[in-house]
mmCIF file of C-alpha atoms and ligand atoms in Angstrom:
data_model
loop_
_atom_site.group_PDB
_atom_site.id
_atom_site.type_symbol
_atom_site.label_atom_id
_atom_site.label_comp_id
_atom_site.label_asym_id
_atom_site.label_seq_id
_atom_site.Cartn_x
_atom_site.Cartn_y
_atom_site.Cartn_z
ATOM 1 C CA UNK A 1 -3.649 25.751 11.295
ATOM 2 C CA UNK A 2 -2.671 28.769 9.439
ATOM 3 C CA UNK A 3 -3.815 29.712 5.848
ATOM 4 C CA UNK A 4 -0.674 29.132 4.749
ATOM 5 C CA UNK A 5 0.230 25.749 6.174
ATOM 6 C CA UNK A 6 -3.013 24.369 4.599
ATOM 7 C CA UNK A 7 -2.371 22.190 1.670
ATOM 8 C CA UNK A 8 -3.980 21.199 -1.796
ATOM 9 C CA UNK A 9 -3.246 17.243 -2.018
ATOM 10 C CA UNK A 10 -4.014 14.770 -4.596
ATOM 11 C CA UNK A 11 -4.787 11.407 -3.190
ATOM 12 C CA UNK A 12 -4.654 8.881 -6.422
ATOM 13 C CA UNK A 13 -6.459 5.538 -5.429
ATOM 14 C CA UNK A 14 -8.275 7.267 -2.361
ATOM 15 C CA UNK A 15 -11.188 4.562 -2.568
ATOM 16 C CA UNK A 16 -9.072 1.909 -1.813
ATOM 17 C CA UNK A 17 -7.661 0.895 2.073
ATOM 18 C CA UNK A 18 -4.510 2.773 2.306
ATOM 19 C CA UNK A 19 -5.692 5.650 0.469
ATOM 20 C CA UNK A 20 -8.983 6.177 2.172
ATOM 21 C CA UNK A 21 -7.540 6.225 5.088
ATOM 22 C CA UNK A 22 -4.936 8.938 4.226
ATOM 23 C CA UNK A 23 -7.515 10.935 2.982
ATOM 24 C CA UNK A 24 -9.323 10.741 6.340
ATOM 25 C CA UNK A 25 -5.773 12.070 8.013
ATOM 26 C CA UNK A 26 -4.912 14.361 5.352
ATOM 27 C CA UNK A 27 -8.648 15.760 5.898
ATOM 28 C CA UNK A 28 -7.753 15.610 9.933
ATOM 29 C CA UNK A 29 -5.255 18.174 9.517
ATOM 30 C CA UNK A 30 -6.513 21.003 8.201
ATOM 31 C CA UNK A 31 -5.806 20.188 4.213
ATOM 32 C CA UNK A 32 -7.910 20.047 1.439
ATOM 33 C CA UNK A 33 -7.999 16.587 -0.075
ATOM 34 C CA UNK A 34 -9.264 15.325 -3.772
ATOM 35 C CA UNK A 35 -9.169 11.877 -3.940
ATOM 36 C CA UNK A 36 -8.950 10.745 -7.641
ATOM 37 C CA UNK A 37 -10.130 6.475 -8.250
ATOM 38 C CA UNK A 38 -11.660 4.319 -10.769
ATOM 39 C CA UNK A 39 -13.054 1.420 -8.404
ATOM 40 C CA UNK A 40 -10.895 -0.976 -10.053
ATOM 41 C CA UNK A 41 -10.503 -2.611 -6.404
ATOM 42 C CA UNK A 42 -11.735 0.289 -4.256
ATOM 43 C CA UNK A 43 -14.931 0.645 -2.560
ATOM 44 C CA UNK A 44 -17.540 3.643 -2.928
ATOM 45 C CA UNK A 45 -18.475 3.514 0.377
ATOM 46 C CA UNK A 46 -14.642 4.563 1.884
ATOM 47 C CA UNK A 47 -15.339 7.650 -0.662
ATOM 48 C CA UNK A 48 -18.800 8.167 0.582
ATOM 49 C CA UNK A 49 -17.417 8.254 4.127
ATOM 50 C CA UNK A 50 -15.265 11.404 3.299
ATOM 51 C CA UNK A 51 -18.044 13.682 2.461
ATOM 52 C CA UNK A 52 -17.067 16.969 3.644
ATOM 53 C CA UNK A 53 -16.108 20.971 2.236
ATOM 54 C CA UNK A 54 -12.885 19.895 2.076
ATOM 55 C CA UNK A 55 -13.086 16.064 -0.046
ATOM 56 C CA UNK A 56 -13.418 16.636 -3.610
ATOM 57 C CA UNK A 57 -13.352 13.377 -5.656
ATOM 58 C CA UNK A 58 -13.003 12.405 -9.205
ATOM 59 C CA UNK A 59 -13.877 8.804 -10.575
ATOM 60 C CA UNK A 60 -11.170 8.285 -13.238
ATOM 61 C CA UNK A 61 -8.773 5.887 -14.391
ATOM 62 C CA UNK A 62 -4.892 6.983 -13.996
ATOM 63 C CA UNK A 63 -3.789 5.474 -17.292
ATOM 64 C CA UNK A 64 -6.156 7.833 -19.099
ATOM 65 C CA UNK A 65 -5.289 11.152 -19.993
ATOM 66 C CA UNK A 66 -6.478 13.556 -17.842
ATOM 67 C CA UNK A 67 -6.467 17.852 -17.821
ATOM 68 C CA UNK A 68 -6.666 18.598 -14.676
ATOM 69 C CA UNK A 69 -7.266 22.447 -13.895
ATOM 70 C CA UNK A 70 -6.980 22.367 -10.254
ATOM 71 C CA UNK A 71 -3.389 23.235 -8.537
ATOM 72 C CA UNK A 72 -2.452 20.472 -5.729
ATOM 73 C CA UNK A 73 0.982 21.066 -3.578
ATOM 74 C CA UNK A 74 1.532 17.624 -3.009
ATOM 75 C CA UNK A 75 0.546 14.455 -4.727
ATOM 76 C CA UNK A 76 0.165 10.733 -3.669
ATOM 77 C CA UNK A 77 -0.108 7.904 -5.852
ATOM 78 C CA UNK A 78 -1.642 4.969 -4.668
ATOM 79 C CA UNK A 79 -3.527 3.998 -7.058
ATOM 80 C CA UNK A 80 -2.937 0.087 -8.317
ATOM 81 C CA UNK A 81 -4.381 -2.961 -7.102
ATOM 82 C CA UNK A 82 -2.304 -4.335 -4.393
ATOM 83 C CA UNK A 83 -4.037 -7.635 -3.483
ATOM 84 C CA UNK A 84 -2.373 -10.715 -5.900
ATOM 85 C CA UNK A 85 -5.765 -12.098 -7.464
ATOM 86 C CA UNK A 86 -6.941 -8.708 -7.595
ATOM 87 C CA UNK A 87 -3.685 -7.569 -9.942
ATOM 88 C CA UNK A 88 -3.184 -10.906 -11.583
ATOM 89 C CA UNK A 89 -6.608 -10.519 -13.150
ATOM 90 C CA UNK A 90 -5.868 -7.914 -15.670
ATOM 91 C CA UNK A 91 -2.193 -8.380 -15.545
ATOM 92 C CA UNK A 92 -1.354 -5.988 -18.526
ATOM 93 C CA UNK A 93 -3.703 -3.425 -17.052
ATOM 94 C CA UNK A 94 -1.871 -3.656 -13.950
ATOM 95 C CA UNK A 95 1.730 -3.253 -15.520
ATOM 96 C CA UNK A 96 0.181 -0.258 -17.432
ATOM 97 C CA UNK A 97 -1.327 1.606 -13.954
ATOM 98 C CA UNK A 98 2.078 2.204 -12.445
ATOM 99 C CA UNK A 99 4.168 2.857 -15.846
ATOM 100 C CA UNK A 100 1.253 4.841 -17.919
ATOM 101 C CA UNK A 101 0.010 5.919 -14.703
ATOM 102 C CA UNK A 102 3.162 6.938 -12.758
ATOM 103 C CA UNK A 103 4.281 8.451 -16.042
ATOM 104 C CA UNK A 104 1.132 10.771 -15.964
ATOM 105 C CA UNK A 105 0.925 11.790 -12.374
ATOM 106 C CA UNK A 106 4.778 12.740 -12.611
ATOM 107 C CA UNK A 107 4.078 14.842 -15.919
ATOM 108 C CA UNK A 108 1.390 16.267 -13.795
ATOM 109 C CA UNK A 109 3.616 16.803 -10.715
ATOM 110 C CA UNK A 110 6.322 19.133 -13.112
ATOM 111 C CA UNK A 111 3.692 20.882 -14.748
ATOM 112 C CA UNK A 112 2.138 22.253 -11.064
ATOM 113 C CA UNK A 113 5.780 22.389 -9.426
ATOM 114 C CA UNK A 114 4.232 19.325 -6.936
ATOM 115 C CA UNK A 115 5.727 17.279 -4.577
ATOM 116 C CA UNK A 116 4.788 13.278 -5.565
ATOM 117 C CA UNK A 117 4.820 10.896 -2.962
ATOM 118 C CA UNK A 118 4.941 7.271 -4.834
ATOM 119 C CA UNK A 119 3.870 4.077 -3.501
ATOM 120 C CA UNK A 120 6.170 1.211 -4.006
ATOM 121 C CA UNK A 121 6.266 -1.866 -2.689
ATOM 122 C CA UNK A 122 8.241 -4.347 -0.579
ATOM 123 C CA UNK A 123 7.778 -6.296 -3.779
ATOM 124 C CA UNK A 124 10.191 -5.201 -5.996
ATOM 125 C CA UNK A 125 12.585 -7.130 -3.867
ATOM 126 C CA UNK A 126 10.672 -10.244 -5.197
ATOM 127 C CA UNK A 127 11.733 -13.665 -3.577
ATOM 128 C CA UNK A 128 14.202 -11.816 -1.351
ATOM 129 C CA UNK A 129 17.929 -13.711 -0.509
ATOM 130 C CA UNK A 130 19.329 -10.968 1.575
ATOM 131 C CA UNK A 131 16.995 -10.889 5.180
ATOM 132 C CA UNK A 132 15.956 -8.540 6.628
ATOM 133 C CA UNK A 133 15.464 -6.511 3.055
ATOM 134 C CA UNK A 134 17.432 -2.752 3.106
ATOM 135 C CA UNK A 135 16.730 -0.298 0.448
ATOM 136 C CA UNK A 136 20.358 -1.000 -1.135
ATOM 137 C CA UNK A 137 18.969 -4.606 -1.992
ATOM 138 C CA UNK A 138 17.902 -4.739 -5.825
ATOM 139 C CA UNK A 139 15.878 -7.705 -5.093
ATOM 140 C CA UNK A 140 15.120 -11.179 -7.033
ATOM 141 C CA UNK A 141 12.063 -10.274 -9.329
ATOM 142 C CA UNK A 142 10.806 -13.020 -11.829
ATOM 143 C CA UNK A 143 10.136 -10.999 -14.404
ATOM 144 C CA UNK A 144 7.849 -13.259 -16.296
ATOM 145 C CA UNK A 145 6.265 -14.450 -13.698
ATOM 146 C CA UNK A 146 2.770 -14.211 -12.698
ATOM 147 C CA UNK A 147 3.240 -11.122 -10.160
ATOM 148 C CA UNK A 148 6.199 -9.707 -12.411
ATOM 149 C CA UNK A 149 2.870 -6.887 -13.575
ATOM 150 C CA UNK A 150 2.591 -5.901 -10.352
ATOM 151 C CA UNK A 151 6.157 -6.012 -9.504
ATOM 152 C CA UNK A 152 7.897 -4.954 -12.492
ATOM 153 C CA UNK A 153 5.551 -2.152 -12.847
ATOM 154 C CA UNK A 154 6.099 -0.832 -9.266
ATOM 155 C CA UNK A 155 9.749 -1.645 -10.250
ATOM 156 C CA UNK A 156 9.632 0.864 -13.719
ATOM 157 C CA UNK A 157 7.642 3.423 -11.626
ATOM 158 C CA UNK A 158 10.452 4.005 -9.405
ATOM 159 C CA UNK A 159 12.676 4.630 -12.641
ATOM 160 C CA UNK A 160 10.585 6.975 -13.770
ATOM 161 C CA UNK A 161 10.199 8.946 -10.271
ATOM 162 C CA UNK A 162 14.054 9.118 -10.599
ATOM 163 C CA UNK A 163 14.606 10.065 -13.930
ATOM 164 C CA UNK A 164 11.815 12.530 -13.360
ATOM 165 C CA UNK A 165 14.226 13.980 -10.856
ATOM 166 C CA UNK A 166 17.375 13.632 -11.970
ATOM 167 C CA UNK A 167 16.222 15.844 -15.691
ATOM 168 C CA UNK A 168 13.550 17.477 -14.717
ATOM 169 C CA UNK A 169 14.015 18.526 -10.655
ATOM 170 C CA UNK A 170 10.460 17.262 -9.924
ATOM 171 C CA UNK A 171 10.489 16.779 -6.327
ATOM 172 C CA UNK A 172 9.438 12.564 -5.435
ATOM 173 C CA UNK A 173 9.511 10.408 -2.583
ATOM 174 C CA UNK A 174 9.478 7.214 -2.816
ATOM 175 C CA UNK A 175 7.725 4.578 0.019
ATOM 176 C CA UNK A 176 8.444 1.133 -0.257
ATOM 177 C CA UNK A 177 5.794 -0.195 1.516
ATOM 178 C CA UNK A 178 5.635 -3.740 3.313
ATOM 179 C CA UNK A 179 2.626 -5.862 4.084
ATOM 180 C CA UNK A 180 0.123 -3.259 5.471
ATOM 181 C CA UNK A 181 -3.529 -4.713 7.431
ATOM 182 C CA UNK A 182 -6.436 -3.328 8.825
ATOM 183 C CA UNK A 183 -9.857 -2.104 9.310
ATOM 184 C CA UNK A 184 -11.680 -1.072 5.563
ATOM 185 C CA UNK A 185 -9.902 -3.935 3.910
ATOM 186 C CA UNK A 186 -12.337 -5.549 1.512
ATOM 187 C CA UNK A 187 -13.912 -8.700 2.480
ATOM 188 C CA UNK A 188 -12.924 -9.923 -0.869
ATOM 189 C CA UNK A 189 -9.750 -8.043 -1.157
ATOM 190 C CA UNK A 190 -8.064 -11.917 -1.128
ATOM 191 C CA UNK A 191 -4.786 -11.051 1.220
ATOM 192 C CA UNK A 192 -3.901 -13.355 4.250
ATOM 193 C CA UNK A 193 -5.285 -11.373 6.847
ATOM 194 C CA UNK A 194 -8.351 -10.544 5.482
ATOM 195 C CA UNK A 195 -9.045 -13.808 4.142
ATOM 196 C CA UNK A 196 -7.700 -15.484 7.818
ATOM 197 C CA UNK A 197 -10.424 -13.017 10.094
ATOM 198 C CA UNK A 198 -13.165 -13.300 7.645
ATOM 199 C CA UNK A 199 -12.747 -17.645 7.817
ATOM 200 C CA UNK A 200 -12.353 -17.778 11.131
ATOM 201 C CA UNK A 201 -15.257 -15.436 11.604
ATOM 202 C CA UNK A 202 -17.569 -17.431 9.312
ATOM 203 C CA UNK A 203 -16.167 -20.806 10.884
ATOM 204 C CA UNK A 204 -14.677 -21.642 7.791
ATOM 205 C CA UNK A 205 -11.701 -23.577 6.845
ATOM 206 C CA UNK A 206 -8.765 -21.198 6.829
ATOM 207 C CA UNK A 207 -6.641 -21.222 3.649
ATOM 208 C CA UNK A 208 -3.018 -21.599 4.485
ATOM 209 C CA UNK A 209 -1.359 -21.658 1.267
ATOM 210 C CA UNK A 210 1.783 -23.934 1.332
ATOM 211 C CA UNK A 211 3.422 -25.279 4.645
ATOM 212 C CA UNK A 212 2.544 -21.667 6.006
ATOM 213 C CA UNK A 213 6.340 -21.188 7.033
ATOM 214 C CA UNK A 214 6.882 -18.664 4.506
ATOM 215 C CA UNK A 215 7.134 -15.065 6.710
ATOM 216 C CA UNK A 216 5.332 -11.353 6.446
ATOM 217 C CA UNK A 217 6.097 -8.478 8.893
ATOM 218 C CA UNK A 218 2.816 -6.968 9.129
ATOM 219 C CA UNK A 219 2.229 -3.152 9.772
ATOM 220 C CA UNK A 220 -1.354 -1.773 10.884
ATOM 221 C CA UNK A 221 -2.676 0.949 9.393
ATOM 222 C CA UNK A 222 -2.459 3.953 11.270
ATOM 223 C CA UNK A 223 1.088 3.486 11.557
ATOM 224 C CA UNK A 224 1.721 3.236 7.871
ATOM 225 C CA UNK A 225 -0.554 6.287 7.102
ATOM 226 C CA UNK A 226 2.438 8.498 9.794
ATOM 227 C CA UNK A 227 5.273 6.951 8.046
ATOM 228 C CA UNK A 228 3.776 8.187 4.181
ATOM 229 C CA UNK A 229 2.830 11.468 5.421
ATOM 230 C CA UNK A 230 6.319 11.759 7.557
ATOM 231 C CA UNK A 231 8.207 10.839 4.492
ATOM 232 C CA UNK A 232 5.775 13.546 2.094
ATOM 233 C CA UNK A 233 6.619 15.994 4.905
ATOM 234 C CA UNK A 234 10.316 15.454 5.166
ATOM 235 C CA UNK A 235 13.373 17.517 4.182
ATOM 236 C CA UNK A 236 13.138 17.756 0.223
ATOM 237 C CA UNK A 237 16.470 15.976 -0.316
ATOM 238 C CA UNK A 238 15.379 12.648 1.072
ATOM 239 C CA UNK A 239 13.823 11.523 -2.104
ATOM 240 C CA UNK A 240 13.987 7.949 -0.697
ATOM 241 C CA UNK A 241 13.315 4.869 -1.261
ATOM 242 C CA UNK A 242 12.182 4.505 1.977
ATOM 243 C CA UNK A 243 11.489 1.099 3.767
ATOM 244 C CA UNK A 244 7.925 1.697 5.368
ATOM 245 C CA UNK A 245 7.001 -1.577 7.727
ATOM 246 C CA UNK A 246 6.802 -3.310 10.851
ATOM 247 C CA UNK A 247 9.907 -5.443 11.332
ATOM 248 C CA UNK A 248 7.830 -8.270 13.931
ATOM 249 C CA UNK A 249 8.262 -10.554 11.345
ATOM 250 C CA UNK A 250 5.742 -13.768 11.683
ATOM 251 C CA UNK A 251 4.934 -17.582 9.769
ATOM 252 C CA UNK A 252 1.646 -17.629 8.153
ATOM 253 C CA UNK A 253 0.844 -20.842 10.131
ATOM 254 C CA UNK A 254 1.934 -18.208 12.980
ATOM 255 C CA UNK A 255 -0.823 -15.479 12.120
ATOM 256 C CA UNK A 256 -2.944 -18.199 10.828
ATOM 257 C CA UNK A 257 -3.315 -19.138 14.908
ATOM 258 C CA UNK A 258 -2.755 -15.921 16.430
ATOM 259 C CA UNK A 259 -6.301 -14.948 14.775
ATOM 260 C CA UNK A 260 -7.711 -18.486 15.649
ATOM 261 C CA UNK A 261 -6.679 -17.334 19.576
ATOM 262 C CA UNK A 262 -7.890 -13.595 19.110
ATOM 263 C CA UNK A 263 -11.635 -15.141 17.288
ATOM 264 C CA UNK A 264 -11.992 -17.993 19.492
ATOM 265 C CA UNK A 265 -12.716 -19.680 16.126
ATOM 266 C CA UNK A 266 -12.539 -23.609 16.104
ATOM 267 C CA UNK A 267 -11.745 -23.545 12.554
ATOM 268 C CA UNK A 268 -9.754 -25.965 10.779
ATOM 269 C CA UNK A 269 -6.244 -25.282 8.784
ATOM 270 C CA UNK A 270 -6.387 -26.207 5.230
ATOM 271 C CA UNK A 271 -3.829 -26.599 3.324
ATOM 272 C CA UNK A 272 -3.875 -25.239 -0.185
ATOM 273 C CA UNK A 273 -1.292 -24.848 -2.713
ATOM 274 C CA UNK A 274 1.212 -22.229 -2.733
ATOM 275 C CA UNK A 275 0.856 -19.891 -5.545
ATOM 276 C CA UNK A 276 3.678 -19.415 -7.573
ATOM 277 C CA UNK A 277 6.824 -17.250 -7.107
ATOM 278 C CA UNK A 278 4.947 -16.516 -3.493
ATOM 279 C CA UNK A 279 8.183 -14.667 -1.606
ATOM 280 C CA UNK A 280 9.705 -17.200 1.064
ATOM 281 C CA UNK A 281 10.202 -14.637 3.802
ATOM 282 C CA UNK A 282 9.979 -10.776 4.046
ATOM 283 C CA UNK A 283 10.669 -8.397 6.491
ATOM 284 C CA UNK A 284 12.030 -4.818 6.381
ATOM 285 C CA UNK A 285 14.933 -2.956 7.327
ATOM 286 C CA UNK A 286 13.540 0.080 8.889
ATOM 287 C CA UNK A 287 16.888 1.919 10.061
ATOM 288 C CA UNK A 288 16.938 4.657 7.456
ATOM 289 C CA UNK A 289 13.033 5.529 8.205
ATOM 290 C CA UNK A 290 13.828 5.891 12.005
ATOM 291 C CA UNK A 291 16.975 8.085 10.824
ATOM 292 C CA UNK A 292 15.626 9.938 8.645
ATOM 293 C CA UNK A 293 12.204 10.530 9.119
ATOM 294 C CA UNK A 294 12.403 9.135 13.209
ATOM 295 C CA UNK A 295 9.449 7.157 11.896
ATOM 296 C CA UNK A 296 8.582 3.648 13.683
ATOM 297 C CA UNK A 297 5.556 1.290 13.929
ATOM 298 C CA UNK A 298 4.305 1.410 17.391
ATOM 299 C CA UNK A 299 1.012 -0.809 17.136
ATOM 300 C CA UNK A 300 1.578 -4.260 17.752
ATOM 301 C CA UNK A 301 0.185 -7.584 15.679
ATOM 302 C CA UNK A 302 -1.780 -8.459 18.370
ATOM 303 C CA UNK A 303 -3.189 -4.951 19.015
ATOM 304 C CA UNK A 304 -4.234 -3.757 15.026
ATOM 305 C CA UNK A 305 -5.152 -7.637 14.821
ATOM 306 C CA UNK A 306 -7.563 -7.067 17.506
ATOM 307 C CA UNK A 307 -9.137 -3.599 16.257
ATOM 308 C CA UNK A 308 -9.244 -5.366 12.363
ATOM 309 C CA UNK A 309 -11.359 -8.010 14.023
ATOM 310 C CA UNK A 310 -13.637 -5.708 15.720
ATOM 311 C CA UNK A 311 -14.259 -4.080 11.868
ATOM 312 C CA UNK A 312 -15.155 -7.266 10.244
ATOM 313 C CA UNK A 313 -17.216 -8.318 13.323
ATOM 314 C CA UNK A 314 -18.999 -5.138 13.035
ATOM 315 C CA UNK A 315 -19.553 -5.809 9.360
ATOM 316 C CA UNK A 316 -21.225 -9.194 9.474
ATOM 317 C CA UNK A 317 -23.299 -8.503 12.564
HETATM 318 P P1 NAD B 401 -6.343 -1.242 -2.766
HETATM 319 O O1 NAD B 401 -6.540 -2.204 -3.870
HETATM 320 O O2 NAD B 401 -7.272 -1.307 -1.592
HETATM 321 O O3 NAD B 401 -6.359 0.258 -3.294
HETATM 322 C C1 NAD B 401 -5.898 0.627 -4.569
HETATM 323 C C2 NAD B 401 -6.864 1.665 -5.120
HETATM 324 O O4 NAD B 401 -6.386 2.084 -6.422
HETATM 325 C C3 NAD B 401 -8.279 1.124 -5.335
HETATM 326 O O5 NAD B 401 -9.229 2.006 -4.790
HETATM 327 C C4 NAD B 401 -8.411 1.009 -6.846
HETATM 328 O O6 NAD B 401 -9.733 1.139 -7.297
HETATM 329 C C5 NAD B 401 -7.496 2.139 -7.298
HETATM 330 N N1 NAD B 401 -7.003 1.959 -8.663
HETATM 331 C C6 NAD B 401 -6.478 0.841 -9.226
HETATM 332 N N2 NAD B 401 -6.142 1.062 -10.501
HETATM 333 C C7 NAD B 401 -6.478 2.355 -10.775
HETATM 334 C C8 NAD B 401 -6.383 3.167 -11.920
HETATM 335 N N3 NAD B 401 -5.879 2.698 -13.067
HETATM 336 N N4 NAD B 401 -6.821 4.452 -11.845
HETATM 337 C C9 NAD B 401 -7.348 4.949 -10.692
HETATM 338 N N5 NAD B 401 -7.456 4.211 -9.553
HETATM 339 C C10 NAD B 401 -7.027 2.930 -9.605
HETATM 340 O O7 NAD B 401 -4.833 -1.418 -2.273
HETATM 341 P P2 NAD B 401 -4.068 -0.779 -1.026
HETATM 342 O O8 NAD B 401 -3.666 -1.871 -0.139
HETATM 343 O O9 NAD B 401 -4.842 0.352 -0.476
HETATM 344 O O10 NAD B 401 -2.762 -0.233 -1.737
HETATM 345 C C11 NAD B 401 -2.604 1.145 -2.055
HETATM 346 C C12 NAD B 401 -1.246 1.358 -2.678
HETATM 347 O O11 NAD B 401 -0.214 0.962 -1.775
HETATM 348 C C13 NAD B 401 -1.035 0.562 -3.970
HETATM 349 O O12 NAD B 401 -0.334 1.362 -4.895
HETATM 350 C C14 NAD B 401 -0.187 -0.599 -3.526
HETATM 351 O O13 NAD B 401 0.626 -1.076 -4.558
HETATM 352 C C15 NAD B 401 0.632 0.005 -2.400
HETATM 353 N N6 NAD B 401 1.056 -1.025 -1.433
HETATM 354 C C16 NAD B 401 0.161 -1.568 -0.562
HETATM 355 C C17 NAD B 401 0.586 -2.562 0.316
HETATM 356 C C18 NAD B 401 -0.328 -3.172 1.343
HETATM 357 O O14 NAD B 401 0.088 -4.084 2.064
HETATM 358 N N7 NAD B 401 -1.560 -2.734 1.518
HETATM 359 C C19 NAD B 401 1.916 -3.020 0.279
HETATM 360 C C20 NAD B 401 2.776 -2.461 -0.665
HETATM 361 C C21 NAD B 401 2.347 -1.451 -1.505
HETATM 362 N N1 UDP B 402 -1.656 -16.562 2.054
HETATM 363 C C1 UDP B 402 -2.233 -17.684 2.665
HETATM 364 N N2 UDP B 402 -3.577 -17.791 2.615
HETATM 365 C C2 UDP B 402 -4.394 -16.887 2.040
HETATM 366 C C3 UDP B 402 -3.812 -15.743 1.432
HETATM 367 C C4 UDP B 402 -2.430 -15.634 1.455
HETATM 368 O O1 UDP B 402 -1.532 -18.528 3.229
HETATM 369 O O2 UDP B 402 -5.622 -17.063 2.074
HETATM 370 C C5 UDP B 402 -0.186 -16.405 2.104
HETATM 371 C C6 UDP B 402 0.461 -16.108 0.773
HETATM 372 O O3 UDP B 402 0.777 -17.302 0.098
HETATM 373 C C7 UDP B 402 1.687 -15.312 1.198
HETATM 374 C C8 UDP B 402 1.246 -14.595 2.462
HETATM 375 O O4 UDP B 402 0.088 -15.284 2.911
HETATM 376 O O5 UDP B 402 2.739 -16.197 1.507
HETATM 377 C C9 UDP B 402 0.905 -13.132 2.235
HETATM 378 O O6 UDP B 402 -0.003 -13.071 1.157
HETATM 379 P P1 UDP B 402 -0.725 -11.731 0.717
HETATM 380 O O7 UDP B 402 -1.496 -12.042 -0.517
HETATM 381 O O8 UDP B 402 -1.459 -11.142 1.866
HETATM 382 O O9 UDP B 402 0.452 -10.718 0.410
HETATM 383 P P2 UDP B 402 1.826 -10.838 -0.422
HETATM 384 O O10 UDP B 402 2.049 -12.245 -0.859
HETATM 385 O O11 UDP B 402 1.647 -9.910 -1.563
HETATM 386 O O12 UDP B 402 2.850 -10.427 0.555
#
């Protein structure tokens, strides 16, 4: 890579599972990466792991102000807890992380003349009733609900990415990202598919909340980490949002026995409750990503569930 093609990029929640591993493939490609976290639900070893000349990190919280001297080119901002017990424990910190902190990585974007990548969430289309869910969709959020932080906030940071644009020219792209899995998930990060490997690992009872028909499309990792840095890298007028995902859409009782198959675990289904406003189905429309970006998924449920499994294995041996 050429001097000139190498990058300065800000990765905002960089100790967490999407954005340590987008560090790792920002870090592949030549650019120089500062990963920017305050271990709210991120994990110092993922930082540790990106020791090199080119990983600079800074442990700080988004929502505080923050002069930073450095110049990036391009920023991401991933930083929010994404798991539901995990946001819904500090609700009103969560709401504040992607309004106070959007508001202050976009300031920070027009003052260095950065592109800001922002990652939203299949979420803000709430308890979907259009299926599949395409970007023109303004969604059914309950916004007093219990995950209304987490989505109303992702909801407001949006806003503010286009407002940014619209007065002040700051370049954005938005990534509305569906249900994402895979290896450097938290053992304790408390979404289905960690919680399903880890039970069936341990032999324990695996916790299907509800009658486990409700539906996720579930994208592995690698494949998300292409689609955000094909959307940073795209044409500057495709601000988005873009629907990032894996369409295969599944039941939870579904992936609840696919990883009972891929484990060879004999453990039993429990039934718990469902928690409340817990979206009925989900799955995205992906046509604009393959037009615009010609981004797809191309790793298979079956395939990332098998490599995920493999990680936690590796873990508890
Ligand atoms: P994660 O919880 O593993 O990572 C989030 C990271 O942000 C953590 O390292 C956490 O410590 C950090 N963080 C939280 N609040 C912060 C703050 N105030 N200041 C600085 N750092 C802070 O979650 P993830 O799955 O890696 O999600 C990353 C991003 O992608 C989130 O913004 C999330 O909303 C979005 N997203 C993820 C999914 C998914 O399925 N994984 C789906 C939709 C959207
Ligand atoms: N879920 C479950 N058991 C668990 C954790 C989650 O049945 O141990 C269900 C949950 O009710 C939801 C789906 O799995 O219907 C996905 O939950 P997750 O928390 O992973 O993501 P989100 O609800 O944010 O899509």
């Amino acid at each position: 890579m050429t001097i000139s093609m190498i990058k300065k990029i800000l990765v905002t929640g960089a100790a967490g599972f999407i954005g340590s591993h987008l560090c790792r493939a920002l870090l592949g490609r030549g650019h120089k990466v500062t990963g920017l976290d305050n271990f709210l639900s991120g994990n110092r070893a993922n930082i540790e792991a990106l020791a090199g000349p080119n990983f600079h990190f800074i442990e700080h919280d988004v929502v505080a102000l923050y002069n930073i001297s450095e110049i990036y080119d391009e920023i991401y901002n991933l930083a929010c807890p994404a798991s539901p017990p995990h946001y819904q424990q500090d609700p009103i910190r969560t709401m504040m992380t992607s309004v106070i902190g959007g508001f202050n990585l976009l300031e920070l974007a027009h003052r260095l003349n950065a592109r800001i990548l922002q990652a939203s969430t299949s979420e803000i289309y709430g308890d979907p009733t259009v299926h599949p869910q395409p970007e023109s969709y303004s969604g059914n959020v309950n916004c007093i609900g219990p995950r209304a932080c987490y989505d109303e906030g992702k909801r407001a940071a949006e806003t503010l990415c286009f407002d940014f644009h619209r007065t002040l020219g700051v370049s954005i792209k938005v990534a509305r990202i569906f249900n994402t899995y895979g290896p450097q998930m938290r053992e304790d990060d408390g979404r289905v598919v960690s919680n399903f490997i880890t039970q069936a690992l341990a032999g324990k009872d695996i916790t299907l909340y509800g009658d486990g028909q409700q539906t996720r499309s579930f994208c592995y990792i690698d494949d998300m980490v292409a689609g955000l840095i094909a959307l940073m890298e795209s044409d500057a007028g495709i601000t988005g949002p873009v629907n990032l995902g894996n369409p295969d859409e599944f039941t939870m009782e579904e992936l609840a026995e696919k990883i009972l198959e891929l484990t060879g675990s004999s453990s039993a289904l429990s039934c718990q409750p469902l928690p409340a406003d817990d979206p009925k189905q989900r799955q995205p429309d992906i046509t604009l990503a393959r037009q615009v970006l010609g981004w797809e998924p191309k790793v298979s449920l079956d395939k990332g569930l098998a490599k995920t499994i493999a990680y936690f294995k590796a873990q508890s041996a």
